[in-house]
Coordinates of C-alpha atoms and ligand atoms in Angstrom, one line a residue:
X1 CA 0.3 0.0 -0.1
X2 CA 1.4 4.0 -0.9
X3 CA 1.1 6.0 1.4
X4 CA 1.4 10.1 0.4
X5 CA 3.2 12.9 2.5
X6 CA 1.0 16.0 3.1
X7 CA 1.6 17.6 -0.3
X8 CA 0.5 14.6 -2.3
X9 CA 3.8 13.5 -3.0
X10 CA 4.5 9.2 -2.6
X11 CA 6.5 7.9 0.0
X12 CA 8.5 4.7 0.3
X13 CA 7.0 3.7 4.1
X14 CA 4.1 1.9 4.6
X15 CA 4.5 2.7 8.3
X16 CA 1.5 5.8 9.4
X17 CA 3.6 6.7 12.0
X18 CA 6.0 6.8 10.0
X19 CA 4.4 9.1 7.5
X20 CA 2.7 11.2 10.5
X21 CA 6.1 12.0 12.1
X22 CA 7.2 12.7 8.5
X23 CA 4.8 15.3 7.9
X24 CA 5.3 16.7 11.3
X25 CA 8.2 17.2 10.9
X26 CA 8.1 18.8 7.7
X27 CA 5.6 21.2 9.0
X28 CA 8.2 22.4 11.7
X29 CA 11.2 22.8 9.3
X30 CA 9.4 24.5 7.0
X31 CA 8.1 27.1 9.1
X32 CA 11.4 27.3 11.0
X33 CA 10.7 25.9 14.0
X34 CA 11.9 23.3 16.8
X35 CA 11.4 20.0 16.6
X36 CA 12.0 19.2 13.3
X37 CA 15.1 17.1 14.1
X38 CA 13.1 14.8 16.9
X39 CA 10.1 14.2 14.6
X40 CA 12.1 13.0 11.5
X41 CA 13.9 10.9 14.1
X42 CA 10.3 9.6 15.4
X43 CA 9.8 8.9 11.4
X44 CA 12.8 6.6 10.9
X45 CA 12.3 5.2 14.1
X46 CA 8.8 3.8 12.8
X47 CA 10.5 2.8 9.8
X48 CA 14.7 2.4 9.3
X49 CA 14.5 1.7 5.4
X50 CA 12.7 5.4 5.2
X51 CA 15.4 6.6 3.1
X52 CA 13.6 9.9 3.1
X53 CA 12.6 10.3 6.3
X54 CA 16.8 9.9 6.8
X55 CA 17.7 12.6 4.2
X56 CA 15.2 14.9 6.0
X57 CA 16.9 14.4 9.2
X58 CA 20.1 15.6 7.3
X59 CA 18.4 18.6 6.6
X60 CA 16.9 18.9 9.9
X61 CA 20.6 18.1 11.9
X62 CA 22.2 21.0 9.1
X63 CA 19.6 23.7 10.2
X64 CA 21.1 23.1 13.9
X65 CA 24.6 22.8 12.7
X66 CA 25.3 19.7 13.2
X67 CA 27.0 18.9 10.3
X68 CA 28.5 15.5 11.4
X69 CA 25.1 13.7 12.1
X70 CA 23.6 15.8 8.8
X71 CA 26.6 13.4 6.8
X72 CA 25.9 10.2 9.0
X73 CA 21.7 10.7 8.1
X74 CA 22.5 11.8 4.5
X75 CA 25.1 8.4 4.1
X76 CA 22.0 6.3 5.5
X77 CA 19.4 7.6 3.1
X78 CA 22.2 7.4 -0.2
X79 CA 22.4 3.5 1.0
X80 CA 18.7 3.1 1.5
X81 CA 18.2 4.9 -1.7
X82 CA 17.9 2.4 -3.9
X83 CA 14.5 1.2 -1.9
X84 CA 13.0 4.3 -2.8
X85 CA 11.0 5.9 -6.2
X86 CA 12.4 8.1 -8.5
X87 CA 11.7 11.2 -7.1
X88 CA 12.7 10.5 -3.7
X89 CA 16.2 9.4 -5.4
X90 CA 16.2 12.8 -7.2
X91 CA 15.4 14.2 -3.8
X92 CA 17.9 12.7 -1.7
X93 CA 20.6 13.4 -4.7
X94 CA 20.3 17.4 -4.5
X95 CA 20.3 17.4 -1.1
X96 CA 23.9 15.2 -1.2
X97 CA 25.2 17.8 -3.5
X98 CA 24.7 20.5 -0.9
X99 CA 26.7 18.3 1.8
X100 CA 29.3 17.5 -0.6
X101 CA 29.5 21.2 -0.9
X102 CA 28.9 21.7 -4.6
X103 CA 25.7 24.2 -4.4
X104 CA 25.8 25.0 -8.1
X105 CA 25.2 21.3 -9.0
X106 CA 22.7 21.1 -6.1
X107 CA 20.8 24.6 -7.1
X108 CA 21.1 23.0 -10.9
X109 CA 18.8 19.7 -9.7
X110 CA 16.5 21.5 -7.4
X111 CA 15.6 23.6 -10.5
X112 CA 15.5 20.1 -12.5
X113 CA 13.7 18.3 -9.7
X114 CA 10.8 21.0 -9.0
X115 CA 10.1 21.0 -12.8
X116 CA 8.5 17.3 -12.5
X117 CA 7.8 17.6 -8.6
X118 CA 6.7 21.3 -7.8
X119 CA 5.1 20.1 -4.6
X120 CA 7.9 18.2 -3.0
X121 CA 8.1 21.3 -0.8
X122 CA 11.5 20.2 1.2
X123 CA 13.1 19.3 -1.5
X124 CA 12.0 23.0 -3.2
X125 CA 12.8 24.9 -0.5
X126 CA 17.2 24.1 -1.1
X127 CA 16.8 27.3 -3.5
X128 CA 14.3 29.6 -1.4
X129 CA 14.9 32.0 0.8
X130 CA 17.5 34.8 1.2
X131 CA 19.9 31.9 2.6
X132 CA 18.8 29.7 -0.1
X133 CA 21.0 28.0 -3.1
X134 CA 19.5 31.1 -4.7
X135 CA 20.8 33.3 -2.3
X136 CA 24.3 32.3 -2.1
X137 CA 24.8 32.2 -5.7
X138 CA 26.7 35.0 -5.7
X139 CA 25.2 35.9 -9.0
X140 CA 24.1 39.2 -10.3
X141 CA 20.1 39.5 -10.5
X142 CA 19.6 36.6 -7.8
X143 CA 16.8 38.2 -5.8
X144 CA 14.9 38.4 -9.2
X145 CA 16.0 34.6 -10.0
X146 CA 14.6 33.8 -6.8
X147 CA 11.1 35.9 -7.1
X148 CA 11.3 33.7 -10.7
X149 CA 11.6 30.6 -9.0
X150 CA 8.9 31.2 -6.3
X151 CA 6.5 32.3 -8.7
X152 CA 6.6 29.5 -11.1
X153 CA 6.0 27.0 -8.0
X154 CA 3.0 29.3 -6.3
X155 CA 0.2 28.0 -8.2
X156 CA 1.0 24.6 -7.9
X157 CA 0.7 25.0 -3.9
X158 CA -3.2 26.2 -3.8
X159 CA -3.3 28.5 -0.4
X160 CA -0.5 26.8 1.0
X161 CA 1.0 28.8 4.0
X162 CA 4.7 28.3 3.3
X163 CA 4.9 28.7 -0.6
X164 CA 2.6 31.8 0.0
X165 CA 5.5 32.7 2.6
X166 CA 8.5 32.3 0.4
X167 CA 6.9 34.3 -2.5
X168 CA 6.0 37.3 -0.3
X169 CA 9.8 36.9 0.9
X170 CA 10.9 36.8 -2.4
X171 CA 8.5 40.1 -2.9
X172 CA 10.2 42.1 -0.7
X173 CA 13.7 41.8 -1.5
X174 CA 12.3 43.1 -5.1
X175 CA 11.2 45.9 -3.6
X176 CA 7.2 45.0 -4.1
X177 CA 6.6 46.1 -0.5
X178 CA 3.1 46.1 -0.5
X179 CA 2.3 43.1 -2.5
X180 CA 5.0 41.6 -0.1
X181 CA 2.7 42.4 3.4
X182 CA -0.6 41.9 1.6
X183 CA 0.2 37.9 0.4
X184 CA 2.4 37.1 3.8
X185 CA -0.8 38.8 6.1
X186 CA -2.7 36.0 4.5
X187 CA 0.2 33.4 5.0
X188 CA 0.5 34.3 8.4
X189 CA -3.6 34.2 8.9
X190 CA -3.1 29.9 8.0
X191 CA -0.4 29.7 10.3
X192 CA 0.4 32.5 12.7
X193 CA 3.5 30.3 13.7
X194 CA 5.7 30.4 10.8
X195 CA 8.6 31.7 11.8
X196 CA 9.4 32.5 7.8
X197 CA 6.6 34.5 7.5
X198 CA 6.9 36.5 11.1
X199 CA 10.8 37.0 9.7
X200 CA 9.9 38.7 5.7
X201 CA 6.5 40.3 7.5
X202 CA 8.9 42.6 9.6
X203 CA 11.2 43.0 7.0
X204 CA 8.9 44.0 4.7
X205 CA 8.6 46.7 7.8
X206 CA 11.8 47.4 7.8
X207 CA 11.4 48.4 4.2
X208 CA 8.5 50.2 4.7
X209 CA 10.5 52.1 7.5
X210 CA 7.7 51.0 10.3
X211 CA 10.2 51.4 13.0
X212 CA 8.0 51.6 16.1
X213 CA 5.1 49.5 14.1
X214 CA 7.9 46.7 13.1
X215 CA 9.6 46.7 16.9
X216 CA 6.1 46.2 18.8
X217 CA 5.0 43.2 16.0
X218 CA 7.9 41.5 16.3
X219 CA 8.5 41.9 19.8
X220 CA 5.3 39.9 20.5
X221 CA 5.5 37.7 17.8
X222 CA 9.4 36.0 19.5
X223 CA 7.4 36.4 22.5
X224 CA 6.4 32.6 21.5
X225 CA 8.7 31.5 19.8
X226 CA 11.3 28.4 20.9
X227 CA 14.9 30.0 21.9
X228 CA 16.5 26.4 20.6
X229 CA 14.4 27.6 17.0
X230 CA 16.5 28.4 13.8
X231 CA 15.6 32.0 13.6
X232 CA 15.5 33.2 17.1
X233 CA 18.4 34.9 17.3
X234 CA 18.3 36.7 14.2
X235 CA 14.7 37.8 14.9
X236 CA 16.4 39.1 17.7
X237 CA 18.8 40.9 16.0
X238 CA 15.4 42.5 13.8
X239 CA 14.1 43.8 17.2
X240 CA 18.4 45.3 18.2
X241 CA 18.3 46.8 15.1
X242 CA 15.1 48.9 15.6
X243 CA 15.6 49.9 18.8
X244 CA 19.1 51.4 17.3
X245 CA 17.2 52.8 14.9
X246 CA 15.2 54.5 17.7
X247 CA 17.7 55.5 19.6
X248 CA 17.1 53.0 22.5
X249 CA 20.8 52.0 23.3
X250 CA 19.7 49.9 26.0
X251 CA 17.1 48.0 24.2
X252 CA 20.1 47.3 21.7
X253 CA 22.7 46.0 24.0
X254 CA 20.3 43.6 26.0
X255 CA 19.2 41.8 23.2
X256 CA 22.7 41.7 21.5
X257 CA 23.6 39.9 24.8
X258 CA 21.2 37.9 25.9
X259 CA 20.1 36.7 22.5
X260 CA 22.5 37.7 18.9
X261 CA 25.6 37.8 20.2
X262 CA 28.3 34.6 20.9
X263 CA 26.8 33.0 24.4
X264 CA 23.8 34.4 24.3
X265 CA 22.2 33.4 21.1
X266 CA 21.8 29.2 20.3
X267 CA 21.5 29.9 16.5
X268 CA 23.4 28.9 13.6
X269 CA 27.8 30.1 13.7
X270 CA 26.5 32.3 10.3
X271 CA 23.8 34.4 12.1
X272 CA 25.9 34.9 15.5
X273 CA 28.8 35.6 13.1
X274 CA 26.9 38.1 10.2
X275 CA 24.3 39.7 12.9
X276 CA 26.4 40.5 15.9
X277 CA 29.4 42.0 13.2
X278 CA 26.5 43.8 11.9
X279 CA 24.9 45.4 14.9
X280 CA 28.4 46.5 16.1
X281 CA 29.1 48.4 13.3
X282 CA 26.0 49.8 12.8
X283 CA 25.8 51.1 16.1
X284 CA 29.2 52.7 15.6
X285 CA 27.9 54.3 12.8
X286 CA 24.9 55.6 14.5
X287 CA 27.2 56.7 17.2
X288 CA 26.8 55.0 20.3
X289 CA 30.3 53.6 21.6
X290 CA 31.2 49.9 21.4
X291 CA 33.6 48.0 23.7
X292 CA 36.5 47.0 21.7
X293 CA 36.5 43.5 24.0
X294 CA 33.2 43.4 21.6
X295 CA 35.1 43.0 18.6
X296 CA 37.7 41.0 20.1
X297 CA 35.4 38.6 20.9
X298 CA 33.6 38.6 17.4
X299 CA 36.5 38.2 15.9
X300 CA 37.6 35.4 17.6
X301 CA 34.1 33.8 17.4
X302 CA 34.8 34.5 13.1
X303 CA 38.2 32.4 13.2
X304 CA 37.0 29.7 15.3
X305 CA 33.9 28.9 13.3
X306 CA 35.0 29.8 9.7
X307 CA 38.3 28.7 9.6
X308 CA 38.4 28.2 5.9
X309 CA 37.6 30.5 3.2
X310 CA 34.1 30.1 0.8
X311 CA 31.3 31.2 2.9
X312 CA 31.7 34.6 1.4
X313 CA 28.2 36.4 3.3
X314 CA 30.3 34.9 6.3
X315 CA 33.8 36.2 5.0
X316 CA 32.9 39.8 4.6
X317 CA 31.4 40.0 8.4
X318 CA 34.7 38.1 10.0
X319 CA 37.0 40.3 8.0
X320 CA 34.7 43.7 9.7
X321 CA 34.9 41.8 12.4
X322 CA 38.9 41.4 12.9
X323 CA 39.8 45.1 11.4
X324 CA 37.9 46.2 14.3
X325 CA 39.0 44.3 16.2
X326 CA 43.1 45.0 15.2
X327 CA 44.2 41.5 13.8
X328 CA 45.5 41.9 10.8
X329 CA 47.1 38.7 10.4
X330 CA 43.0 37.2 10.2
X331 CA 41.7 40.2 7.9
X332 CA 44.7 40.0 5.7
X333 CA 44.4 36.1 4.7
X334 CA 40.5 36.8 4.0
X335 CA 41.3 39.8 2.0
X336 CA 44.3 38.0 0.2
X337 CA 42.4 34.9 0.4
X338 CA 38.8 34.8 -0.5
X339 CA 37.3 32.4 -3.3
X340 CA 33.6 31.7 -2.5
X341 CA 31.2 32.7 -4.2
X342 CA 31.3 36.4 -4.1
X343 CA 35.6 36.3 -3.3
X344 CA 36.2 38.9 -5.8
X345 CA 34.2 41.3 -4.3
X346 CA 35.2 39.6 -0.5
X347 CA 38.4 40.8 -1.7
X348 CA 38.1 44.6 -1.9
X349 CA 35.6 44.5 0.9
X350 CA 37.9 43.6 3.4
X351 CA 40.9 46.3 2.7
X352 CA 37.7 48.5 3.1
X353 CA 37.6 47.0 6.3
X354 CA 40.7 47.3 7.0
X355 CA 41.3 51.3 6.2
X356 CA 37.9 52.3 7.8
X357 CA 39.7 50.8 11.1
X358 CA 42.7 53.1 10.2
X359 CA 40.6 55.7 9.6
X360 CA 42.4 55.9 6.2
X361 CA 39.2 57.6 4.6
X362 CA 40.2 57.9 1.3
X363 CA 41.7 54.5 0.4
X364 CA 38.7 53.0 2.4
X365 CA 36.6 54.9 -0.3
X366 CA 38.4 53.9 -3.3
X367 CA 37.7 49.7 -2.0
X368 CA 33.7 50.2 -1.0
X369 CA 33.4 51.7 -4.5
X370 CA 34.2 48.5 -6.4
X371 CA 31.6 46.7 -4.3
X372 CA 28.6 48.9 -4.5
X373 CA 27.4 48.1 -7.8
X374 CA 26.6 44.4 -6.9
X375 CA 26.3 44.0 -3.5
X376 CA 23.4 41.4 -3.8
X377 CA 26.2 39.3 -4.7
X378 CA 26.9 38.9 -1.2
X379 CA 23.9 37.2 -0.7
X380 CA 21.8 37.7 2.5
X381 CA 18.7 40.1 2.9
X382 CA 18.7 44.0 1.7
X383 CA 18.3 44.5 5.9
X384 CA 20.9 42.9 6.0
X385 CA 23.5 44.4 3.3
X386 CA 22.3 48.1 4.8
X387 CA 25.8 47.2 6.4
X388 CA 27.5 47.9 3.5
X389 CA 25.1 50.8 2.1
X390 CA 25.3 52.5 5.8
X391 CA 29.5 52.4 5.6
X392 CA 30.1 53.7 2.3
X393 CA 27.5 57.0 3.5
X394 CA 29.4 57.0 7.2
X395 CA 33.1 56.8 5.1
X396 CA 31.4 60.2 2.8
X397 CA 30.7 61.4 6.0
X398 CA 34.3 61.2 7.5
X399 CA 35.5 62.7 4.2
X400 CA 33.3 65.7 4.6
X401 CA 30.9 64.9 2.0
X402 CA 27.6 65.2 3.8
X403 CA 25.6 66.4 0.5
X404 CA 27.1 63.3 -1.6
X405 CA 26.5 61.3 1.7
X406 CA 22.6 62.2 2.1
X407 CA 22.3 61.7 -1.7
X408 CA 24.0 58.6 -2.1
X409 CA 21.5 57.5 1.0
X410 CA 18.0 58.8 -0.8
X411 CA 19.0 57.4 -4.0
X412 CA 20.2 53.9 -3.1
X413 CA 18.3 53.2 0.4
X414 CA 15.2 56.1 0.7
X415 CA 13.7 54.0 3.3
X416 CA 17.1 55.0 5.3
X417 CA 16.9 58.9 4.5
X418 CA 14.0 59.4 6.7
X419 CA 15.5 58.7 9.4
X420 CA 19.3 58.2 8.6
X421 CA 21.0 55.6 11.4
X422 CA 24.2 58.1 10.6
X423 CA 25.7 60.3 13.0
X424 CA 25.6 63.9 11.9
X425 CA 23.3 63.0 8.6
X426 CA 20.1 63.8 10.5
Ligands
FE2_1 FE1 16.2 38.9 8.1

């Protein structure tokens, strides 16, 4: 007897218990909630031969930063794959490419896979979101590519909260804020506990300049969100960022210390590093004093968790941390050897951070200017890349070019020009 998952895909298990736990895991995983790993474990405990259950568990392990366990689980899935059907084998093979360190091939495999199996949500998910395979492709125009990807899938999903939230995210990141907010409200009405939905509802509010309303909304939403879940630290960063924009320094540091930075956050190292480095430097740009020990701490964290070159978005923030901590050796390694998906941009931005730390503003402007045309290639969201936008504006300010700074912000990030979070630009 064949069973089908919650999205109508045939699955190679005849155990209802395995199917039910798998569906629960998919629900938790797609909503960025805690509990997916436990659910997938229960699924493969009920049916140890369920290959896709093992692959799903590998996904959940990876999402929680346990790469050794993820590789063991995908090896189990690969061993059992001959018992699975062609969709499941294709799904497992695509994720194997991710874990083997071949994101480009994985992205191509997923794009082909969803042509045949558009409702294989767990597979489709790999190319969605700003941290997905398209988001981290390093390609010019990847935001438009993400929009085209979710737009093509959306009609296959009917009133599905997850796909609606993913398309709303794509709309937000291409500047279609009202359409994003409208679709995200529908998605959140169907599943109010979808953290991806709350996350990009907050992004839309950020893009609309709704600081007070956004701060209120997200602070309320996160109160019921498990602090072990993958987005807890990053949503706390959004709250801290809005506190910064509001001039509420005490609330900003409270959030950074308890939920964003090393020691406080339980999230993925890439979020801990990038969110902490970004808020520290954005605080400096806004005129708040940042203790040197904070930079030393995040520099040490970056060196520990990202010792190898490769993840450009992380490296861009690691270089900032090393520069501000005054660690020339760590900085030089990135500035000279970065070779990830946007390595050619990481090298000049790393040099710029070093020049900024030395207050060599003309040289900083020269280096930073080299990356401004295509910052989307770094990956991440627009709100995250405002780190680079604000750094550029701040360099202009340091050079006494106040009018140029004002015009730059107005032309590149008009939402921030209303109340610039830059000292001296109000
Ligand atoms: Fe975000």
